[in-house]
CSV table of C-alpha atoms in Angstrom, one decimal:
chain,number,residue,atom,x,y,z
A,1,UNK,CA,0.0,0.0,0.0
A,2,UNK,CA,2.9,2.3,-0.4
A,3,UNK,CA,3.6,2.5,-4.3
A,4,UNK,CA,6.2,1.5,-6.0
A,5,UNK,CA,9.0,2.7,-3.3
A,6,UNK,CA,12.6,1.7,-3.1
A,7,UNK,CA,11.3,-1.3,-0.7
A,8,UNK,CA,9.7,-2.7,-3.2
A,9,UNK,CA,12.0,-2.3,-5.9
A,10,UNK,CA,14.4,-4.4,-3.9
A,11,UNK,CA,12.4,-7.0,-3.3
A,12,UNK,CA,11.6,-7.4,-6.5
A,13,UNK,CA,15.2,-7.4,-7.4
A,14,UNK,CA,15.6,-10.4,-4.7
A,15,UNK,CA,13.7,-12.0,-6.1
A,16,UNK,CA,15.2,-11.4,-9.7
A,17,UNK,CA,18.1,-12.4,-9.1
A,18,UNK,CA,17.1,-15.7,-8.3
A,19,UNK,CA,16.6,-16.1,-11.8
A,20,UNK,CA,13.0,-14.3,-12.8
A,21,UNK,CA,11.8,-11.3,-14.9
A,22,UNK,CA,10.0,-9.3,-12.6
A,23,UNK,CA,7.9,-6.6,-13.8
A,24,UNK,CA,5.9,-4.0,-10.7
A,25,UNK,CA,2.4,-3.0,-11.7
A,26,UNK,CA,2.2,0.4,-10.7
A,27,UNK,CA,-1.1,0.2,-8.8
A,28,UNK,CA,-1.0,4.0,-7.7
A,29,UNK,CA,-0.6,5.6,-10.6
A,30,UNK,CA,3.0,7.3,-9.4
A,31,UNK,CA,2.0,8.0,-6.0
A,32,UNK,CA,4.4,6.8,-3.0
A,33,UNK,CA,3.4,6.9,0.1
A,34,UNK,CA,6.4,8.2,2.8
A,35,UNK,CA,4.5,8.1,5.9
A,36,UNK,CA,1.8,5.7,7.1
A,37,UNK,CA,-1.6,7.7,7.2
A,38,UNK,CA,-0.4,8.6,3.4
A,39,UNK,CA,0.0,5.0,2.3
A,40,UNK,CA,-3.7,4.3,4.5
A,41,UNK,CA,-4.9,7.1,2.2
A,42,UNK,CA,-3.4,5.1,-1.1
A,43,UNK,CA,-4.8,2.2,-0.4
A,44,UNK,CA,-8.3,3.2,0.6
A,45,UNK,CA,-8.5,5.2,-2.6
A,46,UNK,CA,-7.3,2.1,-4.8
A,47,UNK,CA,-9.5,1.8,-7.7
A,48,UNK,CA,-9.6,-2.3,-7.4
A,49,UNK,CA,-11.5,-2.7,-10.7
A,50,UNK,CA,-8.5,-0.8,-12.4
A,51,UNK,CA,-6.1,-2.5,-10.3
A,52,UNK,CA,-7.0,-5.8,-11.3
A,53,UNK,CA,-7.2,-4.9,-14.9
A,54,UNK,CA,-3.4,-3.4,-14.6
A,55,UNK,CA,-2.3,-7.3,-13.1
A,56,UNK,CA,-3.8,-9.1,-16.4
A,57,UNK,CA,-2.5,-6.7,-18.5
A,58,UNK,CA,0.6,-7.0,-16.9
A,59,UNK,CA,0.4,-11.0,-17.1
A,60,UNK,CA,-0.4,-10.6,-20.8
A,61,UNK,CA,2.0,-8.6,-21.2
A,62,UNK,CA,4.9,-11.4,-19.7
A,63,UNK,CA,3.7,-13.7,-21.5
A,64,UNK,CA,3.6,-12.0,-25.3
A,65,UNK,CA,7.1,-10.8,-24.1
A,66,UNK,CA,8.2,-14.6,-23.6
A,67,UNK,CA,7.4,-16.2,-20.1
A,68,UNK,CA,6.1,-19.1,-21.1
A,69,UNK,CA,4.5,-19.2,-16.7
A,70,UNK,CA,3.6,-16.2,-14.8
A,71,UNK,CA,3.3,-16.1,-11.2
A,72,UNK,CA,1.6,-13.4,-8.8
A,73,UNK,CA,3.3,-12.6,-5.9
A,74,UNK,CA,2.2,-9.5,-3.5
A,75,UNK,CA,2.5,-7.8,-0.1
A,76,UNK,CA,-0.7,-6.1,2.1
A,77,UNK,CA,-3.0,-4.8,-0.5
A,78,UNK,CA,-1.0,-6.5,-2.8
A,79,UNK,CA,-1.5,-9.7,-1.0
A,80,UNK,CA,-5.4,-9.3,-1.5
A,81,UNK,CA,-4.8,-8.2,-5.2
A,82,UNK,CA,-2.5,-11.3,-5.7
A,83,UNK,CA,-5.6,-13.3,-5.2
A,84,UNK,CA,-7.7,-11.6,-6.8
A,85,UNK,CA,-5.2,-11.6,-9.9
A,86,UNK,CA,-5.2,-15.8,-9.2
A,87,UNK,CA,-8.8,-15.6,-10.0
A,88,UNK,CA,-9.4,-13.3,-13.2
A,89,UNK,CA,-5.6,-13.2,-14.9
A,90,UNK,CA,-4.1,-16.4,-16.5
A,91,UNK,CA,-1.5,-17.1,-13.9
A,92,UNK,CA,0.1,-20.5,-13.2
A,93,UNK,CA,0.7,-19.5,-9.4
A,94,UNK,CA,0.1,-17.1,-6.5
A,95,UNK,CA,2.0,-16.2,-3.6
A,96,UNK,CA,0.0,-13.7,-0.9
A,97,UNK,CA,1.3,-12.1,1.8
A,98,UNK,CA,-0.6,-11.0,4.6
A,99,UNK,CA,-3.5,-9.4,2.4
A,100,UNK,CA,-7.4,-10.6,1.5
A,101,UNK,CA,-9.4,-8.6,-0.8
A,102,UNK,CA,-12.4,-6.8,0.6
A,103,UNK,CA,-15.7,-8.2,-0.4
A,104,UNK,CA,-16.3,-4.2,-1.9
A,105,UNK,CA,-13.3,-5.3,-4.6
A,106,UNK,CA,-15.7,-7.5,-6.6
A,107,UNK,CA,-13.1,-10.4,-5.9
A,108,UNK,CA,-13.6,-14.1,-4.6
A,109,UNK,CA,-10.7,-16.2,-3.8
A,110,UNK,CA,-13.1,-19.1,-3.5
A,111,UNK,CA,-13.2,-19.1,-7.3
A,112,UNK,CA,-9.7,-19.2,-7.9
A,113,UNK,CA,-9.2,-21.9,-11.1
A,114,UNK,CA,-8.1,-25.3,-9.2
A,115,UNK,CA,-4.6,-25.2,-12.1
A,116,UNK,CA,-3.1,-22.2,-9.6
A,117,UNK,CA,-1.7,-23.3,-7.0
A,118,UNK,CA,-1.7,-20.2,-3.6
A,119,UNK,CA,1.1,-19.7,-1.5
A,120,UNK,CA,-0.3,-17.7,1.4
A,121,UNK,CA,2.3,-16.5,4.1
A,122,UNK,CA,0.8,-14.8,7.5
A,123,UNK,CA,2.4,-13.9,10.8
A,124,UNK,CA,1.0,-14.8,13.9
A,125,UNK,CA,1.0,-11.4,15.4
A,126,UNK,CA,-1.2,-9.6,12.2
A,127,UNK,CA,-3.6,-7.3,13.6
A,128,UNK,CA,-4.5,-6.3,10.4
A,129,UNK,CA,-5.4,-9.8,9.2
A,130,UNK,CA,-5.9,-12.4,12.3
A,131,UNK,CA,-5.4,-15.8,11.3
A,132,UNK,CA,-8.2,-17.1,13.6
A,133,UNK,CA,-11.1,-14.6,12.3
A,134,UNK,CA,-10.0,-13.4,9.1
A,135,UNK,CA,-7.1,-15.8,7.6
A,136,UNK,CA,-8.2,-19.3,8.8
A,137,UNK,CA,-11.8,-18.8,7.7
A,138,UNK,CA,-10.6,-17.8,3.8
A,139,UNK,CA,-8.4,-20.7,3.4
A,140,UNK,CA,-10.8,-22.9,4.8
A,141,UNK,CA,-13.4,-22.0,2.6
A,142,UNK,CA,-11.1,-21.9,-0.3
A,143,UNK,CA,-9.8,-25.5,0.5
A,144,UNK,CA,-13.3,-26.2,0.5
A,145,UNK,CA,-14.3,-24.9,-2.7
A,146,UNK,CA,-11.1,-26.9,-3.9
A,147,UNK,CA,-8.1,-24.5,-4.8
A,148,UNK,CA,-5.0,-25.9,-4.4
A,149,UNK,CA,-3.8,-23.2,-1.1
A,150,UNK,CA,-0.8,-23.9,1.0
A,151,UNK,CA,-1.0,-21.7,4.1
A,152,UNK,CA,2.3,-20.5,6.5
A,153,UNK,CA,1.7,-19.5,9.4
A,154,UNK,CA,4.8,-17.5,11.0
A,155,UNK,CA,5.1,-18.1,15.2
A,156,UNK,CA,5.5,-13.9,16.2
A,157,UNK,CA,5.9,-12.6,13.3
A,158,UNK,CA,3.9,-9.0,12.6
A,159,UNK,CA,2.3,-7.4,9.6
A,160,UNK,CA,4.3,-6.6,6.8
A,161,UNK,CA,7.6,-9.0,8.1
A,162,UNK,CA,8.7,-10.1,4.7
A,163,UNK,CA,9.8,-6.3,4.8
A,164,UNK,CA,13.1,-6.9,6.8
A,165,UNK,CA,14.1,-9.0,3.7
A,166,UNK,CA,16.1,-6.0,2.2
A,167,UNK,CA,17.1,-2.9,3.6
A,168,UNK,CA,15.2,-0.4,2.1
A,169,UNK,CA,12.2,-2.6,3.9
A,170,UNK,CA,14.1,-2.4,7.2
A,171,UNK,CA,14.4,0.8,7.1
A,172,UNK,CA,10.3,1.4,6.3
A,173,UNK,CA,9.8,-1.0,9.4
A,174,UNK,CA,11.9,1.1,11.9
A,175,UNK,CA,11.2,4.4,10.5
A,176,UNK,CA,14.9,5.0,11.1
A,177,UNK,CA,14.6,4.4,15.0
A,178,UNK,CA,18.0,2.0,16.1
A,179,UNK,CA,16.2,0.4,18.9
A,180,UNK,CA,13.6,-1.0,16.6
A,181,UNK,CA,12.9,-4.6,17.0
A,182,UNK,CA,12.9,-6.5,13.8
A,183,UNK,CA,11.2,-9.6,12.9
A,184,UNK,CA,12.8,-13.3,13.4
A,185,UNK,CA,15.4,-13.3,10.9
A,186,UNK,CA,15.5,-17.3,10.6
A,187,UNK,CA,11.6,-16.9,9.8
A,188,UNK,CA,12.0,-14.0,7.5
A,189,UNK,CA,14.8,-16.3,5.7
A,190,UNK,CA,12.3,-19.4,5.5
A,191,UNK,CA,9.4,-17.5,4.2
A,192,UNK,CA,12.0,-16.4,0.8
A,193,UNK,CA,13.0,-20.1,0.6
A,194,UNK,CA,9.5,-21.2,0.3
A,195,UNK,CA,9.0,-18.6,-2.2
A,196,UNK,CA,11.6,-19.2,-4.5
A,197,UNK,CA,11.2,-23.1,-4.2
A,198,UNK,CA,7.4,-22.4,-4.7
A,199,UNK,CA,8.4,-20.5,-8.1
A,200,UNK,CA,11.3,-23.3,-9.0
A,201,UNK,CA,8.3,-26.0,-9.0
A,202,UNK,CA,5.2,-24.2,-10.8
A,203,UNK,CA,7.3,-21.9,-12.8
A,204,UNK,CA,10.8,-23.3,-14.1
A,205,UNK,CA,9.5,-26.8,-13.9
């Protein structure tokens, strides 16, 4: 829910250089947040009906461009809009974090094609998504319904952890401060592995 900051663009190189083409969908339009009530402001005035036309355009535009497998992959907001891209753009694979689409964003993960297998990573310690009234209820209905869902759950781990995986992310987490408590590195580390062996599977394989 911040735009396409420097965070971000790290990440996206992380994952990159494991071997991907990455491309960012610029959601926002330009806009980057810098201090929380802005990026609360972005993300309540998301257009998601835009949004989620920008991700299958963006898939389409992967796959006329040569990747032969597209994958979604997305943080927060993004995490919601990764499954919502699961369900309407022609992905082979989808990787949320700590996000769920609103009923309001015309989305249903329930109807996600049973060909993409989900990903979904959550911490423990999300206030903005508990796992036992908002997460567990989703992925139980969406095992239900049949879609192939995988589900993470990270002991302690807060909002937005997958944030500490590159600098530019630490340093959104702490605001700067030194005493700032950072998330379970080991965890942090296993939640990349599982994303870049998730992506060597459905992806390279």
């Amino acid at each position: 829910r911040w735009g396409v900051n420097e965070a971000i663009k790290q990440t996206a190189l992380h994952i990159a250089e494991q071997g991907y083409r990455v491309l960012i969908p610029d959601l926002y339009r330009g806009r980057v947040a810098v201090e929380r009530m802005e990026a609360i402001g972005l993300s309540s005035d998301l257009n998601w009906t835009r949004g989620i036309d920008d991700v299958v355009k963006a898939v389409e535009y992967l796959r006329k461009t040569g990747s032969k497998k597209v994958a979604i992959i997305g943080f927060c907001q993004g995490g919601g809009m990764a499954l919502c891209g699961a369900q309407f753009a022609r992905v082979d694979a989808a990787l949320p974090f700590y996000g769920i689409p609103s009923n309001f964003t015309g989305c249903n993960p329930r109807l996600i094609p049973q060909s993409v297998p989900v990903q979904a990573h959550f911490g423990t310690n999300d206030t903005a998504f508990p796992v036992a009234t908002r997460v567990m209820p989703l992925v139980d209905s969406m095992k239900a319904a049949g879609v192939d869902i995988k589900l993470y759950l990270y002991d302690g781990l807060p909002h937005a952890f997958f944030n500490a995986i590159t600098p530019a992310g630490r340093l959104l987490m702490s605001g700067g401060s030194p005493g700032f408590k950072f998330p379970n590195e080991t965890l942090v580390t296993l939640a990349f592995s599982r994303v870049t062996n998730f992506l060597r599977l459905h992806i390279r394989h």
